[in-house]
Structure formats: C-alpha cells, structure tokens
Short mmCIF file of C-alpha atoms in Angstrom, two decimals:
data_model
loop_
_atom_site.label_atom_id
_atom_site.label_comp_id
_atom_site.label_asym_id
_atom_site.label_seq_id
_atom_site.Cartn_x
_atom_site.Cartn_y
_atom_site.Cartn_z
CA MET R 1 27.56 110.06 5.74
CA PHE R 2 25.73 112.60 7.91
CA GLN R 3 27.14 113.12 11.38
CA VAL R 4 26.02 115.42 14.16
CA LYS R 5 28.65 116.49 16.66
CA LEU R 6 27.76 118.20 19.89
CA SER R 7 29.99 120.80 21.49
CA LEU R 8 29.65 120.59 25.26
CA PRO R 9 29.67 123.88 27.24
CA ASN R 10 32.64 124.86 29.45
CA THR R 11 34.92 122.43 27.72
CA ASP R 12 38.24 122.70 25.99
CA PRO R 13 37.71 120.96 22.64
CA HIS R 14 41.34 119.83 22.61
CA GLU R 15 41.10 117.88 25.83
CA ASP R 16 39.62 114.47 26.30
CA SER R 17 35.87 114.85 26.49
CA ARG R 18 35.45 112.55 29.45
CA ARG R 19 37.94 114.54 31.50
CA ASN R 20 36.04 117.66 30.63
CA LEU R 21 32.83 116.04 31.76
CA ASP R 22 34.39 115.18 35.05
CA LYS R 23 35.38 118.80 35.45
CA SER R 24 31.99 120.22 34.50
CA TYR R 25 29.60 117.74 35.97
CA HIS R 26 31.64 116.02 38.65
CA VAL R 27 30.52 112.65 37.48
CA ALA R 28 32.09 110.08 35.25
CA PHE R 29 29.04 109.55 33.07
CA LEU R 30 26.93 111.81 30.90
CA HIS R 31 23.81 110.47 29.37
CA LEU R 32 22.44 112.08 26.24
CA ASP R 33 18.78 111.68 25.52
CA SER R 34 17.48 110.71 22.11
CA MET R 35 18.37 112.85 19.20
CA PHE R 36 15.12 113.70 17.53
CA ALA R 37 14.59 114.56 13.93
CA HIS R 38 11.77 116.84 13.00
CA ARG R 39 11.37 116.65 9.31
CA GLU R 40 9.61 118.99 7.02
CA TYR R 41 6.53 116.75 6.85
CA GLU R 42 6.16 116.71 10.60
CA SER R 43 6.85 120.41 10.72
CA LEU R 44 4.06 121.12 8.24
CA TYR R 45 1.50 118.52 9.21
CA MET R 46 2.30 117.15 12.68
CA SER R 47 4.23 119.78 14.56
CA HIS R 48 3.99 117.94 17.87
CA ILE R 49 5.77 114.82 16.62
CA TRP R 50 9.49 114.41 16.99
CA ILE R 51 10.93 111.09 15.86
CA PRO R 52 13.77 109.52 17.84
CA SER R 53 17.00 108.91 15.95
CA SER R 54 17.55 105.31 14.87
CA ARG R 55 21.07 105.09 16.34
CA CYS R 56 21.25 107.60 19.17
CA SER R 57 18.27 106.89 21.37
CA PRO R 58 19.88 107.16 23.81
CA THR R 59 23.59 107.74 23.40
CA THR R 60 26.52 108.42 25.69
CA VAL R 61 28.84 110.06 23.18
CA PRO R 62 28.49 113.61 21.94
CA GLU R 63 28.14 112.68 18.30
CA CYS R 64 25.61 110.78 16.24
CA ASP R 65 25.48 109.23 12.77
CA VAL R 66 22.12 110.38 11.41
CA THR R 67 22.58 109.00 7.87
CA ASP R 68 19.67 106.57 8.31
CA ASP R 69 17.44 109.39 9.56
CA ILE R 70 18.22 111.94 6.85
CA THR R 71 16.49 110.03 4.04
CA ALA R 72 14.74 112.73 2.05
CA THR R 73 15.88 115.94 0.42
CA VAL R 74 13.90 118.18 2.75
CA PRO R 75 14.92 120.41 5.70
CA TYR R 76 15.48 118.55 8.96
CA ASN R 77 15.26 119.98 12.47
CA LEU R 78 17.34 118.14 15.05
CA ARG R 79 17.10 118.49 18.79
CA VAL R 80 19.03 116.96 21.67
CA ARG R 81 19.05 117.26 25.43
CA ALA R 82 21.22 115.87 28.21
CA ILE R 83 20.14 113.72 31.14
CA LEU R 84 22.22 113.41 34.28
CA GLY R 85 20.59 111.24 36.88
CA SER R 86 17.25 112.88 37.58
CA GLN R 87 18.17 116.14 35.90
CA THR R 88 17.16 116.89 32.31
CA SER R 89 18.39 119.82 30.29
CA ALA R 90 16.31 121.91 27.92
CA TRP R 91 16.18 120.91 24.27
CA SER R 92 18.91 122.25 22.05
CA ILE R 93 17.62 122.65 18.50
CA LEU R 94 19.78 122.76 15.38
CA LYS R 95 19.68 126.09 13.66
CA PRO R 96 19.19 126.47 10.76
CA PRO R 97 17.54 123.19 9.70
CA PHE R 98 19.71 120.85 7.66
CA ASN R 99 18.91 119.84 4.08
CA ARG R 100 21.09 117.10 2.65
CA ASN R 101 21.29 118.84 -0.73
CA SER R 102 23.61 121.33 0.96
CA THR R 103 26.21 118.58 1.29
CA ILE R 104 29.55 119.33 -0.30
CA LEU R 105 31.18 116.15 -1.46
CA THR R 106 34.94 115.75 -1.50
CA PRO R 107 36.97 113.79 -4.06
CA PRO R 108 37.52 110.15 -3.10
CA GLY R 109 40.75 108.55 -1.94
CA MET R 110 42.21 106.62 -4.86
CA GLU R 111 45.05 104.18 -5.43
CA VAL R 112 46.24 103.63 -9.01
CA THR R 113 48.43 100.58 -9.68
CA LYS R 114 49.59 98.48 -12.60
CA ASP R 115 49.32 94.73 -12.62
CA GLY R 116 51.59 93.79 -15.48
CA PHE R 117 50.03 95.73 -18.35
CA HIS R 118 46.69 96.18 -16.58
CA LEU R 119 45.66 99.59 -15.25
CA VAL R 120 43.92 99.05 -11.90
CA VAL R 121 42.24 101.52 -9.56
CA LYS R 122 41.05 101.04 -5.99
CA LEU R 123 38.66 103.57 -4.46
CA GLU R 124 37.91 104.07 -0.80
CA ASP R 125 34.75 102.61 0.70
CA LEU R 126 32.39 105.48 1.51
CA GLY R 127 29.25 103.42 1.98
CA PRO R 128 26.37 102.20 -0.18
CA GLN R 129 25.13 105.70 -1.05
CA PHE R 130 28.26 106.53 -3.05
CA GLU R 131 29.13 105.84 -6.65
CA PHE R 132 32.31 106.91 -8.44
CA LEU R 133 32.99 108.34 -11.86
CA VAL R 134 36.48 107.33 -12.95
CA ALA R 135 38.10 109.08 -15.90
CA TYR R 136 41.28 107.68 -17.45
CA TRP R 137 43.31 108.51 -20.54
CA ARG R 138 46.60 107.88 -22.25
CA ARG R 139 48.82 110.90 -21.80
CA GLU R 140 49.54 111.93 -25.35
CA PRO R 141 48.21 114.71 -27.61
CA GLY R 142 44.72 114.06 -28.88
CA ALA R 143 44.09 111.08 -26.62
CA LYS R 144 40.45 110.30 -25.80
CA GLU R 145 39.29 110.37 -22.17
CA HIS R 146 37.31 107.32 -21.07
CA VAL R 147 34.78 107.36 -18.22
CA LYS R 148 33.70 104.41 -16.14
CA ILE R 149 31.06 104.27 -13.39
CA VAL R 150 32.34 102.28 -10.45
CA ARG R 151 30.00 101.01 -7.75
CA SER R 152 32.24 98.46 -6.09
CA ARG R 153 33.74 99.80 -2.88
CA GLY R 154 37.23 99.08 -1.70
CA VAL R 155 37.74 96.46 -4.43
CA PRO R 156 40.36 96.89 -7.21
CA VAL R 157 38.79 97.60 -10.59
CA HIS R 158 40.45 96.97 -13.95
CA LEU R 159 40.28 99.96 -16.27
CA GLU R 160 42.36 99.14 -19.32
CA THR R 161 45.18 97.04 -20.73
CA MET R 162 48.06 99.43 -21.31
CA GLU R 163 50.54 99.60 -24.13
CA PRO R 164 54.29 99.50 -23.41
CA ALA R 165 56.23 102.72 -22.85
CA ALA R 166 52.98 104.71 -22.49
CA VAL R 167 51.82 106.90 -19.62
CA TYR R 168 48.24 106.54 -18.36
CA CYS R 169 46.45 108.94 -16.00
CA VAL R 170 43.40 108.44 -13.78
CA LYS R 171 41.14 110.76 -11.78
CA ALA R 172 37.86 110.15 -9.93
CA GLN R 173 34.87 111.92 -8.41
CA THR R 174 32.14 110.81 -6.01
CA PHE R 175 28.47 110.86 -6.88
CA VAL R 176 25.48 110.43 -4.56
CA LYS R 177 22.32 109.69 -6.51
CA ALA R 178 20.05 110.40 -3.52
CA ILE R 179 21.00 114.06 -3.49
CA GLY R 180 22.11 114.32 -7.12
CA ARG R 181 25.51 115.75 -6.26
CA HIS R 182 29.05 115.25 -7.55
CA SER R 183 32.31 116.10 -5.92
CA THR R 184 35.12 117.73 -7.87
CA PHE R 185 37.59 115.39 -9.54
CA SER R 186 40.58 114.20 -7.57
CA GLN R 187 44.13 115.02 -8.62
CA ALA R 188 45.14 112.89 -11.59
CA GLU R 189 47.55 110.06 -10.85
CA CYS R 190 49.70 108.74 -13.68
CA VAL R 191 51.56 105.46 -14.18
CA LYS R 192 54.06 104.47 -16.83
CA VAL R 193 54.45 101.06 -18.40
CA GLN R 194 58.06 99.96 -18.86
CA GLU R 195 59.63 99.06 -22.23
CA GLU R 196 59.37 95.48 -23.31
CA THR R 197 62.85 94.36 -22.04
CA LEU R 198 61.77 90.87 -21.25
CA PRO R 199 61.98 89.48 -24.82
CA LEU R 200 65.52 90.95 -25.23
CA ALA R 201 66.70 89.39 -21.99
CA LEU R 202 65.05 86.19 -22.97
CA ALA R 203 66.86 86.18 -26.34
CA LEU R 204 70.19 86.83 -24.69
CA PHE R 205 69.62 84.12 -22.17
CA ALA R 206 68.58 81.74 -24.89
CA PHE R 207 71.77 82.47 -26.89
CA VAL R 208 74.04 81.94 -23.92
CA GLY R 209 72.23 78.78 -23.05
CA PHE R 210 72.56 77.52 -26.62
CA MET R 211 76.29 78.18 -26.66
CA LEU R 212 76.69 76.41 -23.39
CA ILE R 213 74.78 73.47 -24.74
CA LEU R 214 77.02 73.39 -27.83
CA VAL R 215 80.10 73.11 -25.65
CA VAL R 216 78.92 71.16 -22.68
CA VAL R 217 77.02 68.41 -24.46
CA PRO R 218 79.88 67.16 -26.70
CA LEU R 219 82.27 67.40 -23.77
CA SER R 220 79.95 65.37 -21.64
CA ILE R 221 79.51 62.77 -24.33
CA TRP R 222 83.25 62.44 -24.76
CA LYS R 223 83.86 62.16 -21.05
CA THR R 224 81.15 59.61 -20.65
CA GLY R 225 82.59 57.60 -23.50
CA ARG R 226 85.98 57.51 -21.87
CA LEU R 227 84.52 56.46 -18.58
CA LEU R 228 82.64 53.65 -20.18
CA ARG R 229 85.74 52.51 -22.06
CA TYR R 230 87.86 52.40 -18.95
CA SER R 231 85.13 50.62 -17.04
CA CYS R 232 84.35 47.97 -19.61
CA CYS R 233 87.59 47.51 -21.51
CA PRO R 234 90.50 48.80 -19.47
CA VAL R 235 93.95 48.99 -21.17
CA VAL R 236 96.69 47.40 -18.98
CA VAL R 237 99.98 49.31 -18.97
CA LEU R 238 103.03 47.00 -18.41
CA PRO R 239 106.16 48.30 -16.70
CA ASP R 240 109.26 48.51 -18.91
CA THR R 241 110.91 45.54 -17.24
CA LEU R 242 108.10 43.26 -18.34
CA LYS R 243 108.04 44.52 -21.84
CA ILE R 244 109.23 42.10 -24.45
CA THR R 245 111.46 44.05 -26.76
CA ASN R 246 113.35 40.99 -28.42
CA SER R 247 112.06 38.20 -30.73
CA PRO R 248 110.52 35.01 -29.23
CA GLN R 249 113.43 32.67 -30.67
CA LYS R 250 116.05 34.57 -28.72
CA LEU R 251 113.96 34.20 -25.57
CA ILE R 252 113.87 30.39 -26.03
CA SER R 253 117.74 30.31 -26.61
CA CYS R 254 118.27 32.32 -23.50
CA ARG R 255 116.15 29.98 -21.50
CA ARG R 256 118.20 26.89 -22.56
CA GLU R 257 121.37 28.56 -21.42
CA ASP R 258 119.74 29.28 -18.12
CA VAL R 259 118.72 25.66 -17.64
CA GLU R 260 122.27 24.45 -18.29
CA ALA R 261 123.56 26.95 -15.80
CA CYS R 262 121.09 25.61 -13.25
CA ALA R 263 122.17 21.98 -13.92
CA THR R 264 125.85 22.87 -13.35
CA THR R 265 124.98 24.48 -10.16
CA VAL R 266 123.20 21.32 -8.90
CA LEU R 267 126.42 19.13 -9.46
CA SER R 268 128.38 21.55 -7.42
CA SER R 269 126.08 21.01 -4.48
CA GLU R 270 126.57 17.16 -4.40
CA GLU R 271 130.23 17.72 -4.22
CA LEU R 272 129.73 19.92 -1.28
CA PHE R 273 127.90 17.15 0.61
CA ARG R 274 130.72 14.56 -0.11
CA THR R 275 133.20 16.88 1.42
CA MET X 1 -7.77 108.91 -49.48
CA LYS X 2 -7.63 112.39 -47.99
CA ALA X 3 -9.66 111.23 -45.00
CA GLN X 4 -7.19 108.37 -44.48
CA ARG X 5 -4.25 110.74 -44.61
CA ALA X 6 -5.94 113.11 -42.20
CA SER X 7 -6.60 110.21 -39.79
CA LEU X 8 -3.03 109.11 -39.97
CA TRP X 9 -1.79 112.63 -39.29
CA PHE X 10 -4.17 112.95 -36.37
CA LEU X 11 -3.08 109.62 -34.85
CA GLY X 12 0.55 110.51 -35.33
CA THR X 13 0.06 113.84 -33.58
CA VAL X 14 -1.79 112.22 -30.69
CA PHE X 15 0.95 109.63 -30.37
CA LEU X 16 3.65 112.28 -30.44
CA LEU X 17 1.88 114.36 -27.80
CA SER X 18 1.41 111.28 -25.60
CA ALA X 19 5.06 110.41 -25.91
CA VAL X 20 6.10 113.95 -25.05
CA HIS X 21 3.86 114.04 -22.00
CA ALA X 22 4.92 110.59 -20.86
CA ARG X 23 8.51 111.74 -21.20
CA GLY X 24 7.47 114.73 -19.19
CA LEU X 25 6.77 112.59 -16.14
CA ARG X 26 10.01 110.70 -16.59
CA ARG X 27 11.97 113.93 -16.88
CA CYS X 28 10.21 115.18 -13.76
CA LEU X 29 11.26 112.18 -11.68
CA ILE X 30 14.84 111.95 -12.91
CA ALA X 31 16.51 112.78 -9.60
CA MET X 32 14.31 110.59 -7.41
CA ASP X 33 15.76 107.66 -5.52
CA MET X 34 12.61 105.50 -5.74
CA ARG X 35 14.49 102.42 -4.64
CA HIS X 36 15.01 103.83 -1.17
CA ILE X 37 11.29 104.54 -0.76
CA GLY X 38 10.48 100.97 -1.84
CA GLU X 39 13.00 99.55 0.62
CA SER X 40 11.58 101.62 3.46
CA PHE X 41 8.09 100.36 2.71
CA GLN X 42 9.14 96.73 2.41
CA GLN X 43 10.45 96.89 5.97
CA ILE X 44 7.04 97.81 7.40
CA LYS X 45 4.70 96.27 4.81
CA GLY X 46 4.04 93.04 6.69
CA THR X 47 3.22 94.80 9.94
CA ILE X 48 0.94 97.34 8.30
CA GLN X 49 -0.97 94.87 6.14
CA ALA X 50 -1.41 92.47 9.05
CA LYS X 51 -3.46 95.13 10.85
CA ASP X 52 -5.83 95.60 7.88
CA THR X 53 -9.29 94.48 8.99
CA PHE X 54 -10.91 94.80 5.53
CA PRO X 55 -8.77 92.57 3.30
CA ASN X 56 -11.43 92.27 0.58
CA VAL X 57 -11.67 96.02 0.03
CA THR X 58 -9.27 98.09 -2.02
CA ILE X 59 -8.76 101.82 -2.32
CA LEU X 60 -6.26 102.19 -5.16
CA SER X 61 -7.02 99.19 -7.32
CA THR X 62 -10.77 99.51 -8.03
CA SER X 63 -11.42 98.25 -11.56
CA GLY X 64 -7.73 98.66 -12.31
CA THR X 65 -7.97 102.40 -11.64
CA LEU X 66 -4.28 103.06 -11.89
CA HIS X 67 -3.57 100.68 -14.74
CA SER X 68 -6.19 102.34 -16.94
CA ILE X 69 -4.48 105.73 -16.67
CA LYS X 70 -3.32 107.01 -20.04
CA PRO X 71 0.24 108.34 -20.50
CA LEU X 72 -1.11 111.88 -20.90
CA ASP X 73 -2.70 111.70 -17.43
CA VAL X 74 0.18 110.02 -15.60
CA CYS X 75 1.84 113.22 -14.33
CA CYS X 76 -1.43 114.68 -13.03
CA VAL X 77 -2.56 111.45 -11.35
CA THR X 78 0.85 111.06 -9.73
CA LYS X 79 0.65 114.59 -8.38
CA ASN X 80 -2.89 114.01 -7.10
CA LEU X 81 -2.05 110.72 -5.42
CA LEU X 82 1.02 112.19 -3.77
CA ALA X 83 -1.26 114.88 -2.34
CA PHE X 84 -3.74 112.15 -1.29
CA TYR X 85 -1.09 110.39 0.75
CA VAL X 86 0.56 113.53 2.14
CA ASP X 87 -2.64 115.43 3.01
CA ARG X 88 -4.82 112.54 4.18
CA VAL X 89 -3.25 109.10 4.62
CA PHE X 90 -0.10 109.99 6.59
CA LYS X 91 -1.98 112.50 8.71
CA ASP X 92 -4.88 110.18 9.49
CA HIS X 93 -2.69 107.21 10.39
CA GLN X 94 -1.85 106.93 14.08
CA GLU X 95 1.40 105.05 14.61
CA LEU X 96 2.80 104.23 18.00
CA SER X 97 5.85 102.18 17.06
CA PRO X 98 8.92 104.47 16.67
CA GLN X 99 10.49 102.12 14.13
CA ILE X 100 7.44 102.14 11.86
CA LEU X 101 6.90 105.83 12.45
CA ARG X 102 10.46 106.48 11.27
CA LYS X 103 9.86 104.62 8.01
CA ILE X 104 6.51 106.26 7.36
CA SER X 105 8.12 109.62 8.04
CA SER X 106 10.87 108.83 5.56
CA ILE X 107 8.31 107.95 2.88
CA ALA X 108 6.19 111.00 3.68
CA ASN X 109 9.13 113.36 3.38
CA SER X 110 10.21 111.73 0.13
CA PHE X 111 6.68 112.29 -1.21
CA LEU X 112 6.95 115.95 -0.16
CA TYR X 113 10.09 116.29 -2.22
CA MET X 114 8.44 114.56 -5.20
CA GLN X 115 5.57 117.01 -4.95
CA LYS X 116 8.00 119.90 -5.19
CA VAL X 117 9.61 118.39 -8.27
CA LEU X 118 6.23 117.85 -9.94
CA GLN X 119 5.19 121.36 -8.99
CA GLN X 120 8.11 122.66 -11.04
CA CYS X 121 6.97 120.49 -13.94
CA GLN X 122 3.47 121.90 -13.68
CA GLU X 123 4.84 125.42 -13.83
CA GLN X 124 6.64 124.44 -17.02
CA ARG X 125 3.33 123.11 -18.36
CA LEU X 126 4.57 119.55 -18.49
CA CYS X 127 1.87 118.16 -16.20
CA HIS X 128 -1.55 118.54 -17.79
CA CYS X 129 -4.66 117.67 -15.69
CA GLY X 130 -7.60 116.49 -17.75
CA GLN X 131 -11.03 115.05 -16.95
CA GLU X 132 -9.94 111.43 -16.85
CA ALA X 133 -7.21 112.19 -14.34
CA ALA X 134 -9.73 114.02 -12.16
CA ASN X 135 -12.13 111.07 -12.39
CA ALA X 136 -9.51 108.56 -11.33
CA THR X 137 -8.52 110.72 -8.37
CA ARG X 138 -12.15 111.12 -7.32
CA ILE X 139 -12.72 107.36 -7.35
CA ILE X 140 -9.80 106.85 -4.99
CA HIS X 141 -11.00 109.57 -2.62
CA ASP X 142 -14.53 108.07 -2.66
CA ASN X 143 -13.16 104.65 -1.78
CA TYR X 144 -11.22 106.20 1.08
CA ASN X 145 -14.30 108.03 2.41
CA GLN X 146 -16.37 104.86 2.52
CA LEU X 147 -14.25 103.43 5.31
CA GLU X 148 -13.69 104.63 8.86
CA VAL X 149 -10.79 107.06 8.73
CA ARG X 150 -8.27 104.97 10.72
CA SER X 151 -9.05 101.85 8.70
CA ALA X 152 -8.93 103.77 5.45
CA ALA X 153 -5.55 105.27 6.32
CA LEU X 154 -4.15 101.90 7.32
CA LYS X 155 -5.42 100.24 4.14
CA SER X 156 -4.05 103.03 1.95
CA LEU X 157 -0.69 102.66 3.69
CA GLY X 158 -0.76 98.95 2.99
CA GLU X 159 -1.39 99.64 -0.72
CA LEU X 160 1.66 101.87 -1.07
CA ASP X 161 3.43 99.11 -2.98
CA VAL X 162 0.73 99.37 -5.67
CA PHE X 163 1.33 103.12 -5.97
CA LEU X 164 5.13 102.78 -5.94
CA ALA X 165 5.05 100.03 -8.58
CA TRP X 166 2.82 102.18 -10.78
CA ILE X 167 5.23 105.15 -10.47
CA ASP X 168 8.17 102.87 -11.22
CA LYS X 169 6.45 101.43 -14.30
CA ASN X 170 5.73 104.87 -15.72
CA HIS X 171 9.19 106.02 -14.75
CA GLN X 172 10.99 103.19 -16.56
CA GLY X 173 13.67 103.99 -19.10
CA THR X 174 14.68 107.33 -17.63
CA PRO X 175 18.47 107.88 -17.78
CA ALA X 176 20.26 108.10 -14.43
CA ALA X 177 21.04 111.52 -12.97
#
C-alpha cells in the first residue's frame, strides 16, 4: 500500500535502471543499504534510533514496500543510502515526513456481471487493509440505493436477485479503517436483465412437439401393425394362371377328357412299335 | 416517599452521567485500529515475557486495579496509562533485536496517536480526571518504581495484553468508522 521509490542521480527515468547504473557507476550491481524509518515516537523520545525497514534491509532495487513499517498515523521520516563495494553514500532523508493520513485513495477496479438473474460484483484485491463499500440500485425513478460492505478480495459477491427487463447499476469505493479514509465512488456500471423469452420458446416447442407426437405416433403404430401382419400372417398372391375362375365340377369333367386323350395316345405308341 | 423519589432521581442522573462519560471514551477511540496493536504485541509477547525475571510480581494488575475502574474514570485512566507507557516504559526498555524493536515502535507510535485523540476529547471536556483515577495511576507508578528500571520496563511491556484487553473491553460496542 505504501511504496517508496528512489530516483537515482544522472539517470534518464525512461531508460532501464540497470543500464543507467552501468553508465553512472561502471558496475553491474548497486547495493542499497537499509531503508530506515524514524517515527514520531523515536523523533520525540529516542532521536538516535533509526529502525531498519522490514523488507528492504538491504535491497538492490530502487523501490521499497514500506506498508508493514508505516503502522501508525504519525509522521514518518525515512532515510536511505547507497553502498558500492567499500564506498557508502551519505544518508538521503525524506522531506517532508510522511503521514499515512495524507493518503489519497482511488476508486477500486470493479467487474459487474449477471449470473442468470443474480447481480454479481467482483472487486480487485488491494490487500488486507482495504474494505469496499458497494452501492447498487435499480435504475428507475424513486428506487432505493442499497449499500453493502464487502471485505472479500478478488472473489465474486452476490448483491441481489434481479427482476426481468430491469436495469441495475453498481458503484464502489475503497475504505481503509487504519487511516479512516474513503476513496471517491467509481463510475457506475449498469446491467440489464433480458425479458423472460424462455417460457414462450418453451411453449412453442412444446406445441410443435405435441403436434409431431399426434402425427408420428399413430403412423408408427399403423406401420408397426402392418409389419407384424406381414411377418406373422403373410397373404400369398397367386398369379392369374393359377387362379381358379370356374366351378370345381367343370374342372373334374375336364380332367376326364384329358385322361381319355392320354389313353388314346398310348395305343398309338404300340402301333408304332409293331411297325 | 419524597426521599425515595429524590434517591431515584439521583441514581438516574448518576447512571446517565456514567453512560455519557463511558460513551465519551468510546467516541474518542472510534478511529483506532486496536486489532493491529494487539497483533503486533502477540508477535513479541512470548519473547518479552520469557525474559521477565519476576514472574510473581505485577505492575498493572495489583488488586484488580484496572478492573475496579469506574466508567467515569475510564477515559482519564486510559490517558494516564498511555502516558505511562510512552513516557516511561518504552523509553526505559532497551531492545537489541530489530524485529522486536520494530513491533515495539509500532505500538509506541500507535499509543502516541491515541494520546492525541484523547487530548482532543479532554479539550472537549469528555475526559474527566477524578481522585479515583489519580489513585489508580499512582498505584501503577509505585509498582513500577519498586523494581529496577530495566526489569520494571520489561515487565510492563509483558503486561501490555492486560492493558489492551482493558481498552478493548471499555471500547466494546462502538460503531465502526
């Protein structure tokens, strides 16, 4: 949350810092001694005591996160010096001293989404010191604004179950209890819930399906019946030549005549053998 | 009958005044992040208390000194004890370990800030100092003086949890900032 950045002399801030160091110091390595914090208590009661920073004692980069050192709402003096081999620079002291109640907080990053009919917000993770005040409302005249305190970081939070065809808006601000400060509210983000088209589509689909069932099922039953009939009890279709169109008595008469014709034919053959 | 009514009125007034003054302390400490101070102390408590060579002696808890403080005297005693720690205990304690020194410094600076807040309350006449508050403070200072200064400072540091718990108890129920 609180960072100290050092600007190195004779350097172009737009160039890579290590290249600059090579230019200025002709070495590839710059060692920064401990960053010391001289707090108001030490300043008033123990002026000779400087306390080394918890994270930057020592450090090799020209910036330091002093959040864990700035723990009270009092003025802090900071000092830093550089060490290069056996050489040590003079102390550079922060002027004026820093008091964390001078912090200006900025609105948090926010992502507003809808999960079905649920209004969901996800806030950026700014660390354990931060809390968020989230305000949300239905965008219509006379709508009441609701406020929710959110402490979970980087995790989606459910705000409200929305009503169809309504627009809902959300905005958020950061709050740090340790210094009693709020940021301004972020820009409001609004989401709209679509009309309830699903039941209409469902009804249409159901109707079409019902009609299909009305047609397909009887057809299927009929077809199946025919198949079964042909399988179990097939109907034999005789060709016309085998069809009996005359009465059975005439058939018998015709057969007798045929037999006599056959007998005559047999006598004719014996004669053929005699000859 | 009249005497009874007068007594009831008197008790009611005393109760109301006590409530107002107790609320005064709570209003005074509204913006304080006491949890952070407690966490800082918990990280060094074991090390500090392990060095205490007089475990059977206490500085803050003689005859329940703090627990017998009335609501009306809470603000004044808190102010006095903050001054006790800031002006004597933290100064008299010699700490060599940078890690422990960092935590003690954090607590000391937080106490400085609390003193400033209570100072504002005193200017608004919300922090009355009566005889009982003065007596309780004197007992604690006497206990401190009976020990060698380094031992007294170390013991008082080790009893910070008693002081912090007492502040927290009297601070309970205050709405968040």
